[in-house]
């Protein structure tokens, strides 16, 4: 089964939700997991591991995630996928995140829905499977710890954390261009959280409509640069097109000049 790893990586980096619709669900839909993992070492591939781990990197606190493009900053993702993926790539942080979200969702109402496919309907059916899955896993306990720095120069995306948990500042920023997958005119956009609470957000996308995928897409306010923590120059917002891009992208962390 052939999976375009480059496309999957691009989608998962764009937004936390598409990480599951494009990466996790495709990986599990296209492959018989036990066969693939044993016979072809599918889940030993470093690209697959990085795709899986991205959800830990993007996670801020509870159901808040760093987002760009058509992603929203809050999701109730299916912890089953996170846990299962974590098990097969041997990623304890993913397993911890899945367990943590599962416990939180048991205490909160799912009635508002989720855009992940069938999460609400399947959650109760999968609950027993999830519990059995945890019993088969190594004894993994503790707090979810995140990488303090994630820089993707080819995609011009960076995420920097003050600490490995949700305390302090969490900053996300992007360069790129204005003709990307699920594009918003948002070159230079950044978002910020402090102690797990949003300070500056990306508004994400409204409910999809015919206009979203039409020539009038950039008449929608959520697609416009003025709504992405970006300036308008002489009253002009950013334009759509690949030529409207970041000329240079670099990240300077503490101690660098």
mmCIF file of C-alpha atoms in Angstrom:
data_model
loop_
_atom_site.group_PDB
_atom_site.id
_atom_site.type_symbol
_atom_site.label_atom_id
_atom_site.label_comp_id
_atom_site.label_asym_id
_atom_site.label_seq_id
_atom_site.Cartn_x
_atom_site.Cartn_y
_atom_site.Cartn_z
ATOM 1 C CA UNK A 1 0.000 0.000 0.000
ATOM 2 C CA UNK A 2 1.541 3.264 -1.149
ATOM 3 C CA UNK A 3 1.121 6.379 0.977
ATOM 4 C CA UNK A 4 2.492 9.747 -0.066
ATOM 5 C CA UNK A 5 4.478 10.595 3.047
ATOM 6 C CA UNK A 6 5.220 14.131 1.877
ATOM 7 C CA UNK A 7 1.510 14.912 1.523
ATOM 8 C CA UNK A 8 0.739 13.380 4.906
ATOM 9 C CA UNK A 9 3.471 15.377 6.609
ATOM 10 C CA UNK A 10 2.312 18.605 4.999
ATOM 11 C CA UNK A 11 -1.268 18.023 6.088
ATOM 12 C CA UNK A 12 -0.422 17.119 9.666
ATOM 13 C CA UNK A 13 1.712 20.220 10.041
ATOM 14 C CA UNK A 14 -0.988 22.513 8.714
ATOM 15 C CA UNK A 15 -3.381 21.683 11.484
ATOM 16 C CA UNK A 16 -4.022 19.249 14.277
ATOM 17 C CA UNK A 17 -7.354 18.037 12.916
ATOM 18 C CA UNK A 18 -5.992 17.154 9.485
ATOM 19 C CA UNK A 19 -3.225 15.276 11.277
ATOM 20 C CA UNK A 20 -5.883 12.684 11.994
ATOM 21 C CA UNK A 21 -7.964 12.791 8.827
ATOM 22 C CA UNK A 22 -4.899 12.745 6.566
ATOM 23 C CA UNK A 23 -2.270 10.933 8.599
ATOM 24 C CA UNK A 24 -3.694 8.618 11.227
ATOM 25 C CA UNK A 25 -6.893 7.576 9.509
ATOM 26 C CA UNK A 26 -5.188 7.094 6.138
ATOM 27 C CA UNK A 27 -2.362 5.110 7.683
ATOM 28 C CA UNK A 28 -4.799 2.766 9.395
ATOM 29 C CA UNK A 29 -7.262 2.643 6.498
ATOM 30 C CA UNK A 30 -4.637 1.743 3.890
ATOM 31 C CA UNK A 31 -2.787 -0.790 5.994
ATOM 32 C CA UNK A 32 -3.545 -3.922 7.930
ATOM 33 C CA UNK A 33 -1.735 -2.767 11.061
ATOM 34 C CA UNK A 34 -0.405 -6.059 12.476
ATOM 35 C CA UNK A 35 0.763 -7.230 9.037
ATOM 36 C CA UNK A 36 2.353 -3.960 8.049
ATOM 37 C CA UNK A 37 4.060 -3.340 11.358
ATOM 38 C CA UNK A 38 5.583 -6.821 11.474
ATOM 39 C CA UNK A 39 6.341 -7.603 7.849
ATOM 40 C CA UNK A 40 7.277 -4.222 6.370
ATOM 41 C CA UNK A 41 8.237 -2.245 9.479
ATOM 42 C CA UNK A 42 5.879 0.511 8.325
ATOM 43 C CA UNK A 43 5.758 2.072 11.768
ATOM 44 C CA UNK A 44 9.555 2.025 12.086
ATOM 45 C CA UNK A 45 9.815 4.616 9.331
ATOM 46 C CA UNK A 46 11.144 7.886 10.810
ATOM 47 C CA UNK A 47 8.713 9.953 8.712
ATOM 48 C CA UNK A 48 5.764 8.001 10.075
ATOM 49 C CA UNK A 49 7.070 8.485 13.611
ATOM 50 C CA UNK A 50 7.409 12.239 13.098
ATOM 51 C CA UNK A 51 3.941 12.466 11.586
ATOM 52 C CA UNK A 52 2.511 10.647 14.571
ATOM 53 C CA UNK A 53 4.420 12.657 17.158
ATOM 54 C CA UNK A 54 3.349 15.988 15.663
ATOM 55 C CA UNK A 55 0.086 15.889 17.610
ATOM 56 C CA UNK A 56 2.099 15.962 20.844
ATOM 57 C CA UNK A 57 4.078 18.923 19.555
ATOM 58 C CA UNK A 58 0.920 20.804 18.514
ATOM 59 C CA UNK A 59 -0.904 20.076 21.783
ATOM 60 C CA UNK A 60 -1.112 23.037 24.172
ATOM 61 C CA UNK A 61 -3.528 22.143 26.947
ATOM 62 C CA UNK A 62 -6.654 19.980 27.246
ATOM 63 C CA UNK A 63 -8.345 20.249 23.822
ATOM 64 C CA UNK A 64 -6.314 23.259 22.610
ATOM 65 C CA UNK A 65 -3.832 22.868 19.753
ATOM 66 C CA UNK A 66 -1.596 25.183 17.755
ATOM 67 C CA UNK A 67 -3.271 25.746 14.411
ATOM 68 C CA UNK A 68 -2.845 27.308 10.996
ATOM 69 C CA UNK A 69 -4.889 27.461 7.779
ATOM 70 C CA UNK A 70 -8.262 25.672 8.013
ATOM 71 C CA UNK A 71 -7.502 24.272 11.457
ATOM 72 C CA UNK A 72 -9.317 25.472 14.552
ATOM 73 C CA UNK A 73 -7.542 25.993 17.860
ATOM 74 C CA UNK A 74 -9.810 23.639 19.821
ATOM 75 C CA UNK A 75 -10.653 20.027 18.978
ATOM 76 C CA UNK A 76 -11.995 16.994 20.719
ATOM 77 C CA UNK A 77 -9.944 14.438 18.862
ATOM 78 C CA UNK A 78 -10.458 10.724 19.156
ATOM 79 C CA UNK A 79 -7.943 9.539 21.794
ATOM 80 C CA UNK A 80 -8.160 6.033 20.322
ATOM 81 C CA UNK A 81 -6.150 7.079 17.248
ATOM 82 C CA UNK A 82 -3.546 8.902 19.324
ATOM 83 C CA UNK A 83 -3.069 5.927 21.636
ATOM 84 C CA UNK A 84 -3.033 3.325 18.867
ATOM 85 C CA UNK A 85 -0.569 5.283 16.768
ATOM 86 C CA UNK A 86 1.604 5.823 19.841
ATOM 87 C CA UNK A 87 1.632 2.130 20.592
ATOM 88 C CA UNK A 88 2.787 1.132 17.108
ATOM 89 C CA UNK A 89 5.526 3.745 16.828
ATOM 90 C CA UNK A 90 6.551 3.122 20.465
ATOM 91 C CA UNK A 91 5.975 6.759 21.431
ATOM 92 C CA UNK A 92 5.218 7.016 25.148
ATOM 93 C CA UNK A 93 4.316 10.707 24.884
ATOM 94 C CA UNK A 94 1.568 9.898 22.375
ATOM 95 C CA UNK A 95 0.274 7.141 24.625
ATOM 96 C CA UNK A 96 0.232 9.526 27.601
ATOM 97 C CA UNK A 97 -1.577 12.182 25.560
ATOM 98 C CA UNK A 98 -4.167 9.679 24.391
ATOM 99 C CA UNK A 99 -4.757 8.445 27.932
ATOM 100 C CA UNK A 100 -4.962 12.012 29.244
ATOM 101 C CA UNK A 101 -7.507 13.097 26.619
ATOM 102 C CA UNK A 102 -9.553 9.942 27.143
ATOM 103 C CA UNK A 103 -9.820 10.681 30.878
ATOM 104 C CA UNK A 104 -10.783 14.314 30.232
ATOM 105 C CA UNK A 105 -13.404 13.417 27.639
ATOM 106 C CA UNK A 106 -15.011 10.974 30.064
ATOM 107 C CA UNK A 107 -15.652 13.977 32.307
ATOM 108 C CA UNK A 108 -16.877 16.391 29.637
ATOM 109 C CA UNK A 109 -19.833 16.483 27.279
ATOM 110 C CA UNK A 110 -19.188 15.456 23.679
ATOM 111 C CA UNK A 111 -22.586 16.790 22.590
ATOM 112 C CA UNK A 112 -21.102 19.788 20.782
ATOM 113 C CA UNK A 113 -19.576 17.407 18.311
ATOM 114 C CA UNK A 114 -16.248 16.909 16.608
ATOM 115 C CA UNK A 115 -15.155 17.211 13.009
ATOM 116 C CA UNK A 116 -13.158 14.016 13.183
ATOM 117 C CA UNK A 117 -15.062 11.311 11.354
ATOM 118 C CA UNK A 118 -17.561 9.524 13.539
ATOM 119 C CA UNK A 119 -15.825 10.389 16.802
ATOM 120 C CA UNK A 120 -18.995 10.769 18.842
ATOM 121 C CA UNK A 121 -20.705 7.674 17.453
ATOM 122 C CA UNK A 122 -17.600 5.511 17.640
ATOM 123 C CA UNK A 123 -16.291 6.751 20.975
ATOM 124 C CA UNK A 124 -18.534 4.555 23.072
ATOM 125 C CA UNK A 125 -17.961 1.543 20.821
ATOM 126 C CA UNK A 126 -14.204 2.088 20.993
ATOM 127 C CA UNK A 127 -14.100 2.692 24.735
ATOM 128 C CA UNK A 128 -13.852 -1.019 25.570
ATOM 129 C CA UNK A 129 -11.268 -1.528 22.833
ATOM 130 C CA UNK A 130 -9.287 1.406 24.205
ATOM 131 C CA UNK A 131 -9.326 -0.025 27.723
ATOM 132 C CA UNK A 132 -8.145 -3.399 26.433
ATOM 133 C CA UNK A 133 -5.455 -1.653 24.417
ATOM 134 C CA UNK A 134 -4.155 0.118 27.495
ATOM 135 C CA UNK A 135 -3.903 -3.216 29.312
ATOM 136 C CA UNK A 136 -1.628 -4.498 26.528
ATOM 137 C CA UNK A 137 0.635 -1.465 26.658
ATOM 138 C CA UNK A 138 3.723 -0.875 28.765
ATOM 139 C CA UNK A 139 3.033 0.743 32.106
ATOM 140 C CA UNK A 140 3.337 4.376 31.019
ATOM 141 C CA UNK A 141 2.501 7.015 33.595
ATOM 142 C CA UNK A 142 3.319 10.653 34.154
ATOM 143 C CA UNK A 143 2.769 14.062 32.617
ATOM 144 C CA UNK A 144 2.822 14.642 28.872
ATOM 145 C CA UNK A 145 6.098 16.414 28.066
ATOM 146 C CA UNK A 146 6.497 18.335 24.818
ATOM 147 C CA UNK A 147 9.551 19.247 22.803
ATOM 148 C CA UNK A 148 10.420 22.854 23.611
ATOM 149 C CA UNK A 149 11.398 23.568 20.012
ATOM 150 C CA UNK A 150 10.058 22.348 16.669
ATOM 151 C CA UNK A 151 11.354 23.988 13.491
ATOM 152 C CA UNK A 152 10.426 22.830 9.979
ATOM 153 C CA UNK A 153 12.489 24.976 7.583
ATOM 154 C CA UNK A 154 11.093 23.505 4.360
ATOM 155 C CA UNK A 155 7.543 24.368 5.389
ATOM 156 C CA UNK A 156 8.616 27.467 7.337
ATOM 157 C CA UNK A 157 6.738 26.530 10.492
ATOM 158 C CA UNK A 158 8.068 26.890 14.031
ATOM 159 C CA UNK A 159 6.723 26.124 17.492
ATOM 160 C CA UNK A 160 8.602 27.240 20.608
ATOM 161 C CA UNK A 161 7.717 26.491 24.230
ATOM 162 C CA UNK A 162 8.996 28.041 27.416
ATOM 163 C CA UNK A 163 8.583 24.717 29.244
ATOM 164 C CA UNK A 164 7.894 21.095 28.377
ATOM 165 C CA UNK A 165 4.397 21.307 29.848
ATOM 166 C CA UNK A 166 1.652 23.897 29.279
ATOM 167 C CA UNK A 167 3.136 26.402 31.731
ATOM 168 C CA UNK A 168 4.576 29.661 30.440
ATOM 169 C CA UNK A 169 4.504 30.758 26.824
ATOM 170 C CA UNK A 170 3.786 28.591 23.786
ATOM 171 C CA UNK A 171 4.368 30.364 20.462
ATOM 172 C CA UNK A 172 3.640 29.187 16.937
ATOM 173 C CA UNK A 173 4.575 31.034 13.726
ATOM 174 C CA UNK A 174 4.643 30.395 9.993
ATOM 175 C CA UNK A 175 6.158 31.812 6.836
ATOM 176 C CA UNK A 176 5.361 29.883 3.688
ATOM 177 C CA UNK A 177 3.282 31.343 0.873
ATOM 178 C CA UNK A 178 -0.321 32.200 0.065
ATOM 179 C CA UNK A 179 -1.043 29.239 -2.199
ATOM 180 C CA UNK A 180 -0.777 26.333 0.206
ATOM 181 C CA UNK A 181 -3.099 23.442 1.023
ATOM 182 C CA UNK A 182 -6.220 24.801 2.770
ATOM 183 C CA UNK A 183 -4.660 28.216 2.252
ATOM 184 C CA UNK A 184 -5.346 31.376 4.185
ATOM 185 C CA UNK A 185 -3.517 34.590 3.325
ATOM 186 C CA UNK A 186 -1.433 34.367 6.469
ATOM 187 C CA UNK A 187 2.296 34.621 5.714
ATOM 188 C CA UNK A 188 3.951 35.728 8.955
ATOM 189 C CA UNK A 189 1.030 34.731 11.148
ATOM 190 C CA UNK A 190 1.711 33.810 14.772
ATOM 191 C CA UNK A 191 -0.263 32.565 17.758
ATOM 192 C CA UNK A 192 0.475 32.577 21.478
ATOM 193 C CA UNK A 193 -0.681 30.823 24.652
ATOM 194 C CA UNK A 194 0.270 31.488 28.252
ATOM 195 C CA UNK A 195 -0.211 28.846 30.955
ATOM 196 C CA UNK A 196 -2.458 26.925 28.578
ATOM 197 C CA UNK A 197 -4.733 29.912 27.890
ATOM 198 C CA UNK A 198 -4.973 31.634 24.492
ATOM 199 C CA UNK A 199 -3.511 35.130 24.136
ATOM 200 C CA UNK A 200 -3.391 35.503 20.347
ATOM 201 C CA UNK A 201 -5.251 33.009 18.193
ATOM 202 C CA UNK A 202 -5.748 32.048 14.584
ATOM 203 C CA UNK A 203 -9.530 32.135 13.991
ATOM 204 C CA UNK A 204 -9.430 28.990 11.892
ATOM 205 C CA UNK A 205 -12.279 28.534 9.442
ATOM 206 C CA UNK A 206 -16.034 28.936 9.479
ATOM 207 C CA UNK A 207 -18.307 26.044 8.577
ATOM 208 C CA UNK A 208 -17.481 24.970 5.041
ATOM 209 C CA UNK A 209 -19.854 26.241 2.353
ATOM 210 C CA UNK A 210 -19.861 26.532 -1.443
ATOM 211 C CA UNK A 211 -18.218 29.952 -1.044
ATOM 212 C CA UNK A 212 -15.279 28.403 0.827
ATOM 213 C CA UNK A 213 -14.220 26.563 -2.330
ATOM 214 C CA UNK A 214 -15.140 29.236 -4.857
ATOM 215 C CA UNK A 215 -13.480 32.282 -6.403
ATOM 216 C CA UNK A 216 -14.943 34.249 -3.477
ATOM 217 C CA UNK A 217 -12.963 32.279 -0.886
ATOM 218 C CA UNK A 218 -10.879 35.299 0.112
ATOM 219 C CA UNK A 219 -13.942 37.456 0.636
ATOM 220 C CA UNK A 220 -14.485 35.396 3.795
ATOM 221 C CA UNK A 221 -13.004 37.219 6.783
ATOM 222 C CA UNK A 222 -11.322 34.143 8.271
ATOM 223 C CA UNK A 223 -9.199 33.780 5.120
ATOM 224 C CA UNK A 224 -7.895 37.348 5.240
ATOM 225 C CA UNK A 225 -4.531 38.448 6.638
ATOM 226 C CA UNK A 226 -6.052 41.201 8.784
ATOM 227 C CA UNK A 227 -7.608 38.492 10.953
ATOM 228 C CA UNK A 228 -4.326 36.626 11.458
ATOM 229 C CA UNK A 229 -2.387 38.982 13.770
ATOM 230 C CA UNK A 230 -0.884 40.661 10.690
ATOM 231 C CA UNK A 231 -0.684 44.299 9.604
ATOM 232 C CA UNK A 232 -2.396 45.857 6.606
ATOM 233 C CA UNK A 233 0.002 48.088 4.642
ATOM 234 C CA UNK A 234 -1.585 51.321 3.374
ATOM 235 C CA UNK A 235 -4.935 49.642 3.896
ATOM 236 C CA UNK A 236 -3.985 46.632 1.764
ATOM 237 C CA UNK A 237 -4.197 43.060 3.028
ATOM 238 C CA UNK A 238 -2.134 40.146 1.708
ATOM 239 C CA UNK A 239 -3.066 38.703 -1.682
ATOM 240 C CA UNK A 240 -3.597 35.102 -2.768
ATOM 241 C CA UNK A 241 -0.815 33.493 -4.774
ATOM 242 C CA UNK A 242 2.427 31.573 -4.451
ATOM 243 C CA UNK A 243 4.424 34.693 -5.267
ATOM 244 C CA UNK A 244 3.222 36.232 -2.002
ATOM 245 C CA UNK A 245 5.633 34.457 0.288
ATOM 246 C CA UNK A 246 8.247 34.807 3.001
ATOM 247 C CA UNK A 247 11.637 35.665 1.472
ATOM 248 C CA UNK A 248 13.500 34.419 4.522
ATOM 249 C CA UNK A 249 12.626 32.252 7.498
ATOM 250 C CA UNK A 250 14.754 31.829 10.598
ATOM 251 C CA UNK A 251 14.217 31.210 14.295
ATOM 252 C CA UNK A 252 16.300 32.910 16.979
ATOM 253 C CA UNK A 253 15.997 31.349 20.416
ATOM 254 C CA UNK A 254 17.329 32.566 23.760
ATOM 255 C CA UNK A 255 21.051 33.190 23.803
ATOM 256 C CA UNK A 256 21.336 33.775 20.048
ATOM 257 C CA UNK A 257 21.904 37.129 18.322
#
